[in-house]
PDB file of C-alpha atoms in Angstrom:
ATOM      1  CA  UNK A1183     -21.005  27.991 -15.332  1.00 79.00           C
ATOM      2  CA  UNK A1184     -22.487  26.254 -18.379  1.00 77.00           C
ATOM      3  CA  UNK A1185     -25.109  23.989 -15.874  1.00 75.00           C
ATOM      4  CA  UNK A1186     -25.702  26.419 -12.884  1.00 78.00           C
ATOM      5  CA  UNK A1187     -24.187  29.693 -12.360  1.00 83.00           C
ATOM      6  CA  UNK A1188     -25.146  31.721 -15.516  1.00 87.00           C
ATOM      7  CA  UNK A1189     -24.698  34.578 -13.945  1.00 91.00           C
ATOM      8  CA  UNK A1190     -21.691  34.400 -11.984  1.00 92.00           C
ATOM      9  CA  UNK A1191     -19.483  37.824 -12.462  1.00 94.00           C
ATOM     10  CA  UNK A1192     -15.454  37.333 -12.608  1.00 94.00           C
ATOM     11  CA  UNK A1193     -15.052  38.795  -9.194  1.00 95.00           C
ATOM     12  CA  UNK A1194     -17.063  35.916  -7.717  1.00 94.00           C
ATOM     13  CA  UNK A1195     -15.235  33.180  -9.869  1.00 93.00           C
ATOM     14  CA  UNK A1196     -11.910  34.601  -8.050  1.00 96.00           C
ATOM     15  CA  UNK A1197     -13.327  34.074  -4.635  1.00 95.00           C
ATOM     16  CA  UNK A1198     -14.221  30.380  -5.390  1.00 91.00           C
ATOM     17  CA  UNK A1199     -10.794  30.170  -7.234  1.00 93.00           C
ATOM     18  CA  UNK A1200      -8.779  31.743  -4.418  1.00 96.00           C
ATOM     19  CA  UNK A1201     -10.635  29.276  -1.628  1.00 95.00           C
ATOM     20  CA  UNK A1202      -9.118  26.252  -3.432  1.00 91.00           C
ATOM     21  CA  UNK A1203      -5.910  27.634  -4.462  1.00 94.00           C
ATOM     22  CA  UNK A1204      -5.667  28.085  -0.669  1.00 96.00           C
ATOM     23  CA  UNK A1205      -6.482  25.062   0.541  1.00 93.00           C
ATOM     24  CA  UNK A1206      -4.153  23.425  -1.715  1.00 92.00           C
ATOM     25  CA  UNK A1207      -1.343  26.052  -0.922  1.00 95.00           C
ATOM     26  CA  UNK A1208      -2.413  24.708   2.799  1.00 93.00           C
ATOM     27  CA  UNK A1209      -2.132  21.240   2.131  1.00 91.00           C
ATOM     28  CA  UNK A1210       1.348  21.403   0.692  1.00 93.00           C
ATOM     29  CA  UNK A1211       2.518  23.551   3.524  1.00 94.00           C
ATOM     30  CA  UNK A1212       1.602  20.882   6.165  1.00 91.00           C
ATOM     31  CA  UNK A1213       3.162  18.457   3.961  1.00 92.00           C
ATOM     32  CA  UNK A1214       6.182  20.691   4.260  1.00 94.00           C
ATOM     33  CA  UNK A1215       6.397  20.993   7.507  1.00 93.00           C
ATOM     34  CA  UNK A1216       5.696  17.056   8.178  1.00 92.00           C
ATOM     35  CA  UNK A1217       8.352  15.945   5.977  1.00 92.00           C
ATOM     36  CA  UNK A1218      11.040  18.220   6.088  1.00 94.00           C
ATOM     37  CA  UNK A1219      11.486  18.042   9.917  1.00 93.00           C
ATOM     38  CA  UNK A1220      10.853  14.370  10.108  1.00 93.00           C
ATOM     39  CA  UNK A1221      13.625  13.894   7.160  1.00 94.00           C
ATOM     40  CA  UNK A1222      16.030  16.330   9.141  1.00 95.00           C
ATOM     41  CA  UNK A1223      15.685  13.835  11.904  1.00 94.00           C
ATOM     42  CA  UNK A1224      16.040  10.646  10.821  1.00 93.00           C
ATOM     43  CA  UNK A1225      19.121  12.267   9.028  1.00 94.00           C
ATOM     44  CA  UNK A1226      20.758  13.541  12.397  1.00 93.00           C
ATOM     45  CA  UNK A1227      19.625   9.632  13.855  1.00 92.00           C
ATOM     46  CA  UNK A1228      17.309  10.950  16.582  1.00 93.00           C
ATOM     47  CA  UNK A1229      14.718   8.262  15.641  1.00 92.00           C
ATOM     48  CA  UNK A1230      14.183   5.060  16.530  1.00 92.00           C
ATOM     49  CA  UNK A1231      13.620   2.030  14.510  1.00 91.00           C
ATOM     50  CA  UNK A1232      10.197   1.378  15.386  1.00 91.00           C
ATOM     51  CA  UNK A1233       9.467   5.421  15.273  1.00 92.00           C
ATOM     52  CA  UNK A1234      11.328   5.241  11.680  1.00 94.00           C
ATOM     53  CA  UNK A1235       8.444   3.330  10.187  1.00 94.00           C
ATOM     54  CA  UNK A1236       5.458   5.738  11.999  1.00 94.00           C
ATOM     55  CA  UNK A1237       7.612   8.164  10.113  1.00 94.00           C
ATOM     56  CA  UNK A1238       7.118   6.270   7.228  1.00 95.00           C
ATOM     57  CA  UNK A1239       3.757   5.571   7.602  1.00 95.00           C
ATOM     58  CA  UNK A1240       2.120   9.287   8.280  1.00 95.00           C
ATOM     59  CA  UNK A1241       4.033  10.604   5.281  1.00 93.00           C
ATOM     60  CA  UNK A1242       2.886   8.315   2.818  1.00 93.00           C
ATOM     61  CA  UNK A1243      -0.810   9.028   4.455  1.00 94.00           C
ATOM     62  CA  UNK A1244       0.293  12.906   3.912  1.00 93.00           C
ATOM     63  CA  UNK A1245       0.728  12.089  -0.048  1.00 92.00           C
ATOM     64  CA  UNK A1246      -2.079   9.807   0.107  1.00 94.00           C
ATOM     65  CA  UNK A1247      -4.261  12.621   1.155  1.00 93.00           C
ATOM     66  CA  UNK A1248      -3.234  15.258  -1.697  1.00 91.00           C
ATOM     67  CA  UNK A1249      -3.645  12.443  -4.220  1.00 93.00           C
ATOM     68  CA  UNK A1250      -6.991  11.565  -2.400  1.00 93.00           C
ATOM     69  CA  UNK A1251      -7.816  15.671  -2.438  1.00 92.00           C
ATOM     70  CA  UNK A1252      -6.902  16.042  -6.529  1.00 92.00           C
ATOM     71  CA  UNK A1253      -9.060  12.332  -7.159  1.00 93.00           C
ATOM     72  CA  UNK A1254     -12.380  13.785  -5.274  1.00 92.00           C
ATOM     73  CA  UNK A1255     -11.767  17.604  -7.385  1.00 90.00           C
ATOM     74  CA  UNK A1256     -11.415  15.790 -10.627  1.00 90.00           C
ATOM     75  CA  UNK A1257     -15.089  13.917  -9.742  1.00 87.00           C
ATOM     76  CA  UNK A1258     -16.668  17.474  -9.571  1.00 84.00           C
ATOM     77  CA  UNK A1259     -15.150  18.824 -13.186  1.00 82.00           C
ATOM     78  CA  UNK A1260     -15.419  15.838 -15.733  1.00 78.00           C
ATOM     79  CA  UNK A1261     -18.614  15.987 -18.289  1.00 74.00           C
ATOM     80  CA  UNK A1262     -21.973  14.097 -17.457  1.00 71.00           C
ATOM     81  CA  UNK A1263     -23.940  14.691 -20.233  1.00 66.00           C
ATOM     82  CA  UNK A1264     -26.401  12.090 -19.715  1.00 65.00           C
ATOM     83  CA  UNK A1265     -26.937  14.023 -16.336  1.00 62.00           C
ATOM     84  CA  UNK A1266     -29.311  16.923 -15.317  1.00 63.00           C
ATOM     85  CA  UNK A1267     -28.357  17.293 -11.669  1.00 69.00           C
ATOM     86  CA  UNK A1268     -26.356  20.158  -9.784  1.00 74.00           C
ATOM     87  CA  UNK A1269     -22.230  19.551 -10.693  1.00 76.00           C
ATOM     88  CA  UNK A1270     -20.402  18.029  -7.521  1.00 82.00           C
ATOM     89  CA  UNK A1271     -17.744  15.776  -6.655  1.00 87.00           C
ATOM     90  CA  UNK A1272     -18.659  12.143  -5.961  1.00 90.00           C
ATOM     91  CA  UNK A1273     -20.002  11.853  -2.220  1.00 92.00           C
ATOM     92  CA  UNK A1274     -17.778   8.927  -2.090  1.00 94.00           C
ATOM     93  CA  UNK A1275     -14.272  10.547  -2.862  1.00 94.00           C
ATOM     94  CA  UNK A1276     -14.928  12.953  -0.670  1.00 94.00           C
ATOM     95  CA  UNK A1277     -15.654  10.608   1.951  1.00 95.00           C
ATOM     96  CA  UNK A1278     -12.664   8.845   1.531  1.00 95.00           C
ATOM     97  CA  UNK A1279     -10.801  12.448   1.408  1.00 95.00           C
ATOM     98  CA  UNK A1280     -12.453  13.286   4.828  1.00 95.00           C
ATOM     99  CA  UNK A1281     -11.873   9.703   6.375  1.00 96.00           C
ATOM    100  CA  UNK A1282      -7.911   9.761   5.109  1.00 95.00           C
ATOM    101  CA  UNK A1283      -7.162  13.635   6.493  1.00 95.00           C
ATOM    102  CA  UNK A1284      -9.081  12.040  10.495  1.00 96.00           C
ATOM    103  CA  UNK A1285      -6.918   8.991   9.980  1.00 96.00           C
ATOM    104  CA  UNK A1286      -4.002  11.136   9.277  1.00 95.00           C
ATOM    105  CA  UNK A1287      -4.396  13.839  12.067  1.00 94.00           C
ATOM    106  CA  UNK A1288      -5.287  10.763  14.641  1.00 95.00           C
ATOM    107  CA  UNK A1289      -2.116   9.073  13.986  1.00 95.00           C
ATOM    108  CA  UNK A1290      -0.050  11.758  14.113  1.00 94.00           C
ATOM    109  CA  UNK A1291      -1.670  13.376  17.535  1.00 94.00           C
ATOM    110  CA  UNK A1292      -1.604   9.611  18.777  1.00 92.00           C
ATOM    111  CA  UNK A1293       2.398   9.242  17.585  1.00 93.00           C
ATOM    112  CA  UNK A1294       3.065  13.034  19.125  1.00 92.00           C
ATOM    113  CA  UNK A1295       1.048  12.354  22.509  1.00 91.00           C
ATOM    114  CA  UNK A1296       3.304   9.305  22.781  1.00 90.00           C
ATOM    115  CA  UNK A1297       6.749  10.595  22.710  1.00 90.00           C
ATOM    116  CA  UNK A1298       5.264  13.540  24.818  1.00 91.00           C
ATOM    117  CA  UNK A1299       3.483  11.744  27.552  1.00 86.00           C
ATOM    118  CA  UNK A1300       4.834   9.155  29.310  1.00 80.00           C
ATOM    119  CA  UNK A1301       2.590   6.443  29.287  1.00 80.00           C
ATOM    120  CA  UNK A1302       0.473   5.463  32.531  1.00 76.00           C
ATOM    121  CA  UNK A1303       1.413   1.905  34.282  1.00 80.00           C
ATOM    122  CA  UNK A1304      -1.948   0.817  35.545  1.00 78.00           C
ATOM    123  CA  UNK A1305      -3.210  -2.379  37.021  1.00 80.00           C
ATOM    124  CA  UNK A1306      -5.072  -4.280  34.363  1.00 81.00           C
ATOM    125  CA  UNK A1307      -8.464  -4.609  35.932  1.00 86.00           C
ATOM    126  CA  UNK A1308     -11.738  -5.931  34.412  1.00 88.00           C
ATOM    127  CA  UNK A1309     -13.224  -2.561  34.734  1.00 90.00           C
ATOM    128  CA  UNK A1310     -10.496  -0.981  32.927  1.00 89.00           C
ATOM    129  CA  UNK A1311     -10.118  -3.520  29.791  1.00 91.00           C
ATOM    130  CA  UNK A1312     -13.680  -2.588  29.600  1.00 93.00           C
ATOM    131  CA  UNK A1313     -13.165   0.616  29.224  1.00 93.00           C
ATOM    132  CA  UNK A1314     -10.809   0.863  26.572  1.00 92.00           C
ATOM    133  CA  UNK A1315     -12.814  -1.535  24.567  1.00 94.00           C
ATOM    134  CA  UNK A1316     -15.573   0.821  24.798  1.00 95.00           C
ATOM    135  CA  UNK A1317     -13.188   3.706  24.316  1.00 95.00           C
ATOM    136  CA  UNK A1318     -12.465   2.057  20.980  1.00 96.00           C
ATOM    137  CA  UNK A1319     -15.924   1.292  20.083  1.00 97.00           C
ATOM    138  CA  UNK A1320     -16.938   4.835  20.708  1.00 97.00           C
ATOM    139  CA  UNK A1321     -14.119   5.620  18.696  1.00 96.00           C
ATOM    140  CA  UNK A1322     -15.116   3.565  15.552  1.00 97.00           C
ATOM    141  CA  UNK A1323     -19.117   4.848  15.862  1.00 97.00           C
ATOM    142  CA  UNK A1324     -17.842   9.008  16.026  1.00 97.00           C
ATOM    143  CA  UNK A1325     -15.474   8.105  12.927  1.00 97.00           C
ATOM    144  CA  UNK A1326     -18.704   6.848  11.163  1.00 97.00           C
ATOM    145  CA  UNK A1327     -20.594   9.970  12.162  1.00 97.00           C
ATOM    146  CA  UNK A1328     -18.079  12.071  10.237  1.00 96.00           C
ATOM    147  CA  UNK A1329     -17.907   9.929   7.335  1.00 96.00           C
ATOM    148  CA  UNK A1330     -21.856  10.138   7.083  1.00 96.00           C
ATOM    149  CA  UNK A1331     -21.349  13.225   7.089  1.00 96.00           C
ATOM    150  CA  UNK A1332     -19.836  13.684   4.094  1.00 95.00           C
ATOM    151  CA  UNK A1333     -21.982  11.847   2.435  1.00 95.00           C
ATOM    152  CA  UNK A1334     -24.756  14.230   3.822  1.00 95.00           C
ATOM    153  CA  UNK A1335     -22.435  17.561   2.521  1.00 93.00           C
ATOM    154  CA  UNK A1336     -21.624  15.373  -0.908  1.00 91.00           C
ATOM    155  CA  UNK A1337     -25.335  14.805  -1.769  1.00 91.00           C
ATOM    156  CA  UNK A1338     -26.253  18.295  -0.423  1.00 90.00           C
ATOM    157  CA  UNK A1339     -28.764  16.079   2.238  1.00 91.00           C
ATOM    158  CA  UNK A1340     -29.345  18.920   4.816  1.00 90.00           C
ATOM    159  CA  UNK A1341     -31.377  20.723   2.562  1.00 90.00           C
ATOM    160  CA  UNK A1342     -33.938  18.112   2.231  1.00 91.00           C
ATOM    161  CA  UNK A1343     -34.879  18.363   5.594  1.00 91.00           C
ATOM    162  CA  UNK A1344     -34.417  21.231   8.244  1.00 90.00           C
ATOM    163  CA  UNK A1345     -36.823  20.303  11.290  1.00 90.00           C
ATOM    164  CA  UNK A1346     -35.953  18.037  14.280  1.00 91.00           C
ATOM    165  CA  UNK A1347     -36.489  15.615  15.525  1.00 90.00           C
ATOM    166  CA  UNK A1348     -38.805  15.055  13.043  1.00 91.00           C
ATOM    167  CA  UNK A1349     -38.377  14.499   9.225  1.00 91.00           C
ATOM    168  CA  UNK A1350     -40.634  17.560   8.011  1.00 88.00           C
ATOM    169  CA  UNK A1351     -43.921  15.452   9.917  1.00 89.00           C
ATOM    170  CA  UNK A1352     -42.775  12.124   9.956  1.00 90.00           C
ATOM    171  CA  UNK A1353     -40.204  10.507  12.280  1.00 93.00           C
ATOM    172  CA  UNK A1354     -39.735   8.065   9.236  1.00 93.00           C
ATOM    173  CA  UNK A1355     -39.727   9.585   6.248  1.00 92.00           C
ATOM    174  CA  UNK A1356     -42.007   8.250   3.255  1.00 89.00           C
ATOM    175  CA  UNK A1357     -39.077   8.212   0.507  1.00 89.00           C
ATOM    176  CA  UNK A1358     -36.509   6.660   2.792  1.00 90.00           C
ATOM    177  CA  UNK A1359     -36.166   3.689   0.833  1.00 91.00           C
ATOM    178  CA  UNK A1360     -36.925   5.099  -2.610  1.00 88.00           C
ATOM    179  CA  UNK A1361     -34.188   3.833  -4.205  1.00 90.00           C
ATOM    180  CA  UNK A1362     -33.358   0.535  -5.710  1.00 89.00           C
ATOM    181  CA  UNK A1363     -31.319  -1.856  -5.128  1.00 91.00           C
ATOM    182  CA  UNK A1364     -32.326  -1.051  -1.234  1.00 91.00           C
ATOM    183  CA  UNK A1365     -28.411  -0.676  -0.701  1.00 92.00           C
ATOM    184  CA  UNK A1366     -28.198   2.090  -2.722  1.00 92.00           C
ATOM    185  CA  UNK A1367     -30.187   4.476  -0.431  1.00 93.00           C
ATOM    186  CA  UNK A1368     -27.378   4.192   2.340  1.00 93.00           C
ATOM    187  CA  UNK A1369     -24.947   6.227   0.331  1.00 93.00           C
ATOM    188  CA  UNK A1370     -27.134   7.825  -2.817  1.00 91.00           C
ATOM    189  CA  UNK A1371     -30.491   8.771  -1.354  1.00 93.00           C
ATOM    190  CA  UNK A1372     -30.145  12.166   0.082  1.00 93.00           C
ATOM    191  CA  UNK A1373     -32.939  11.384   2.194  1.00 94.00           C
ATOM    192  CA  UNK A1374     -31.808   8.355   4.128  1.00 95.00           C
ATOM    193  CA  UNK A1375     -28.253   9.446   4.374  1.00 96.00           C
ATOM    194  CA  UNK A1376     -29.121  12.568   6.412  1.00 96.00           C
ATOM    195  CA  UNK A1377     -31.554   9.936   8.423  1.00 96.00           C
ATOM    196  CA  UNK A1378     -28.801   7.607   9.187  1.00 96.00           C
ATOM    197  CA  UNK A1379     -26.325  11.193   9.827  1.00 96.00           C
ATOM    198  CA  UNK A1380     -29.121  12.041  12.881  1.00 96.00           C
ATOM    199  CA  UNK A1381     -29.202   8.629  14.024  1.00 96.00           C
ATOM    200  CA  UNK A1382     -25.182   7.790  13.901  1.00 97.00           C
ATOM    201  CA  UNK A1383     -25.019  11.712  15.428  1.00 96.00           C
ATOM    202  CA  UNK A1384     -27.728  10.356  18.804  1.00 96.00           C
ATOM    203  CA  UNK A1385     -25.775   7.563  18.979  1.00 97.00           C
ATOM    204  CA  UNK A1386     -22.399   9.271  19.222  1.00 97.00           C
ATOM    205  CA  UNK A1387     -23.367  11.481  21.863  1.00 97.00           C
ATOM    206  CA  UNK A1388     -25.075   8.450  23.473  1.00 97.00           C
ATOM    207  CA  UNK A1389     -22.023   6.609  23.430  1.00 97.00           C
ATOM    208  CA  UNK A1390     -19.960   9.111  24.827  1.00 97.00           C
ATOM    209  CA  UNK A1391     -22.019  10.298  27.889  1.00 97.00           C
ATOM    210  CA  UNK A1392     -22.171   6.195  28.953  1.00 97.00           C
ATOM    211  CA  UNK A1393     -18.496   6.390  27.865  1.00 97.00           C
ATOM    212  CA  UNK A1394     -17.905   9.009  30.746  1.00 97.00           C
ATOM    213  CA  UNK A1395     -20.897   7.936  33.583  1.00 96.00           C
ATOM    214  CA  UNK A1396     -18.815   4.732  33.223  1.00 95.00           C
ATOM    215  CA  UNK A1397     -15.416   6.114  33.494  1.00 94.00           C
ATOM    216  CA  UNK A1398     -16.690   7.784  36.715  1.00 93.00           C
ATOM    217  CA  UNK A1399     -16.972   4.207  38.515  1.00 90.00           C
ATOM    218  CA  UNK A1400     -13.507   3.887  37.711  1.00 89.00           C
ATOM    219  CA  UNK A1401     -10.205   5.129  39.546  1.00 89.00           C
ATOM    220  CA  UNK A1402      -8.452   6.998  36.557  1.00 89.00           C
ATOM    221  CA  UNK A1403      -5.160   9.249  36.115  1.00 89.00           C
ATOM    222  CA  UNK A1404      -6.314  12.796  36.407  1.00 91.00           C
ATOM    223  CA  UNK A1405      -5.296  13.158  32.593  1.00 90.00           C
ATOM    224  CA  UNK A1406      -7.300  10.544  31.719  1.00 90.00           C
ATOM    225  CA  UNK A1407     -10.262  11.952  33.853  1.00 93.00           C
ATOM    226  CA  UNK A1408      -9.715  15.252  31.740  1.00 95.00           C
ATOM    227  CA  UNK A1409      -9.654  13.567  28.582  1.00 93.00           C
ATOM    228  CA  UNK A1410     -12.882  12.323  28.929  1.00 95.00           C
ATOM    229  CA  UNK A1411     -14.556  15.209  30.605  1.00 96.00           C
ATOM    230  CA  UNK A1412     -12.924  16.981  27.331  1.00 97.00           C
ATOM    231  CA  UNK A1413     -14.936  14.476  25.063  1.00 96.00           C
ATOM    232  CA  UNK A1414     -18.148  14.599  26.598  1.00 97.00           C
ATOM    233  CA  UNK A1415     -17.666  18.576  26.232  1.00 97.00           C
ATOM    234  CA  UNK A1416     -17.039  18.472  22.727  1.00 96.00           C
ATOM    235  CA  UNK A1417     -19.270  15.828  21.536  1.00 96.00           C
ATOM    236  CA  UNK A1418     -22.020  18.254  23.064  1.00 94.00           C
ATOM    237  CA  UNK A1419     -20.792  21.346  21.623  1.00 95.00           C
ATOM    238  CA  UNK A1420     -20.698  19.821  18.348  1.00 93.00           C
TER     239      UNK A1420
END
């Protein structure tokens, strides 16, 4: 209020305040309903040993997250006054914040799918080790995307630029590497971090569609067929 929103009535105030009370409310719910169930469970003895420690595991990332969620807030409230610019939580908690909650919902889809799906006995062919290695790959470059992403919504990069391909009329912007130490730009200049979003977003799309022209060569499960047809739906949608 004091560096930006002068003029912001009470009514509006409540709207902001009511989004994160919310969320939070939200947050502890799925906690709730992660760790209650899973505690019922282990109590009754309908999980195995190895399945105990998954258990384990994705509810200590659940209180990870909230701890990771209060840590990012707290980056956006404390006093700068040596600083003139807009207040907003560090681009790197929320990051981290982002990259815990895909971690978390990954693992737990990944543990659920298991015990849901029996898993497929197939022949393990050159073509098909090659596969999941570029499954994982792909994997690893779309979980970059979304981190770059944050760092785009942290530093509020989109609204330096809003034409595409090109960067207003460069494909290379002039102030891409503005900053120094060079490093810095990666993850502080608002400039190059939507740059590297666009290219890290190309790439993931390229990756997947070669992900899927490749699968075709391959004999697959019909799930599995789905499953990629699925992700090179997505990846376009989004």
């Amino acid at each position: 209020f004091n560096s930006l929103n002068h003029d912001m009535t009470l009514a509006e105030f409540k709207f902001i305040w009511y989004m994160e009370y919310s969320h939070r409310m939200w947050g502890r719910v799925v906690g709730l309903a992660y760790i209650l169930p899973a505690a019922y469970f282990w109590r009754r003895g309908w999980l195995s040993r190895p399945l105990k420690g998954c258990v384990l595991a994705l509810c200590g990332l659940v209180c990870f997250q909230g701890l990771l969620g209060w840590y990012m807030v707290k980056s956006g409230l404390e006093e700068k006054p040596d600083s003139y610019d807009i207040p907003r939580v560090s681009q790197y908690r929320l990051a981290a914040h982002l990259g815990s909650a895909l971690v978390l919902y990954s693992a737990s889809l990944w543990t659920g799918l298991s015990l849901l799906l029996p898993r497929h006995k197939l022949p393990e062919t050159h073509q098909l080790l090659r596969l999941r290695q570029y499954a994982h790959g792909t994997t690893a470059l779309i979980f970059l995307t979304a981190l770059s992403g944050a760092f785009v919504a942290g530093l509020d990069a989109g609204l330096v630029y809003n034409s595409f391909p090109k960067m207003g009329e460069r494909w290379i912007p002039d102030d891409l590497l503005a900053f120094s130490p060079v490093l810095r730009n990666i993850f502080e200049n608002p400039t190059t971090v939507q740059f590297d979003h666009r290219i890290l977003g190309i790439a993931s799309v390229t990756a997947v569609t070669a992900l899927y022209l490749f699968s075709r060569k391959i004999p697959l499960p019909r799930r599995t067929r789905m499953a990629v047809t699925s992700l090179l739906a997505v990846a376009c949608v989004q």
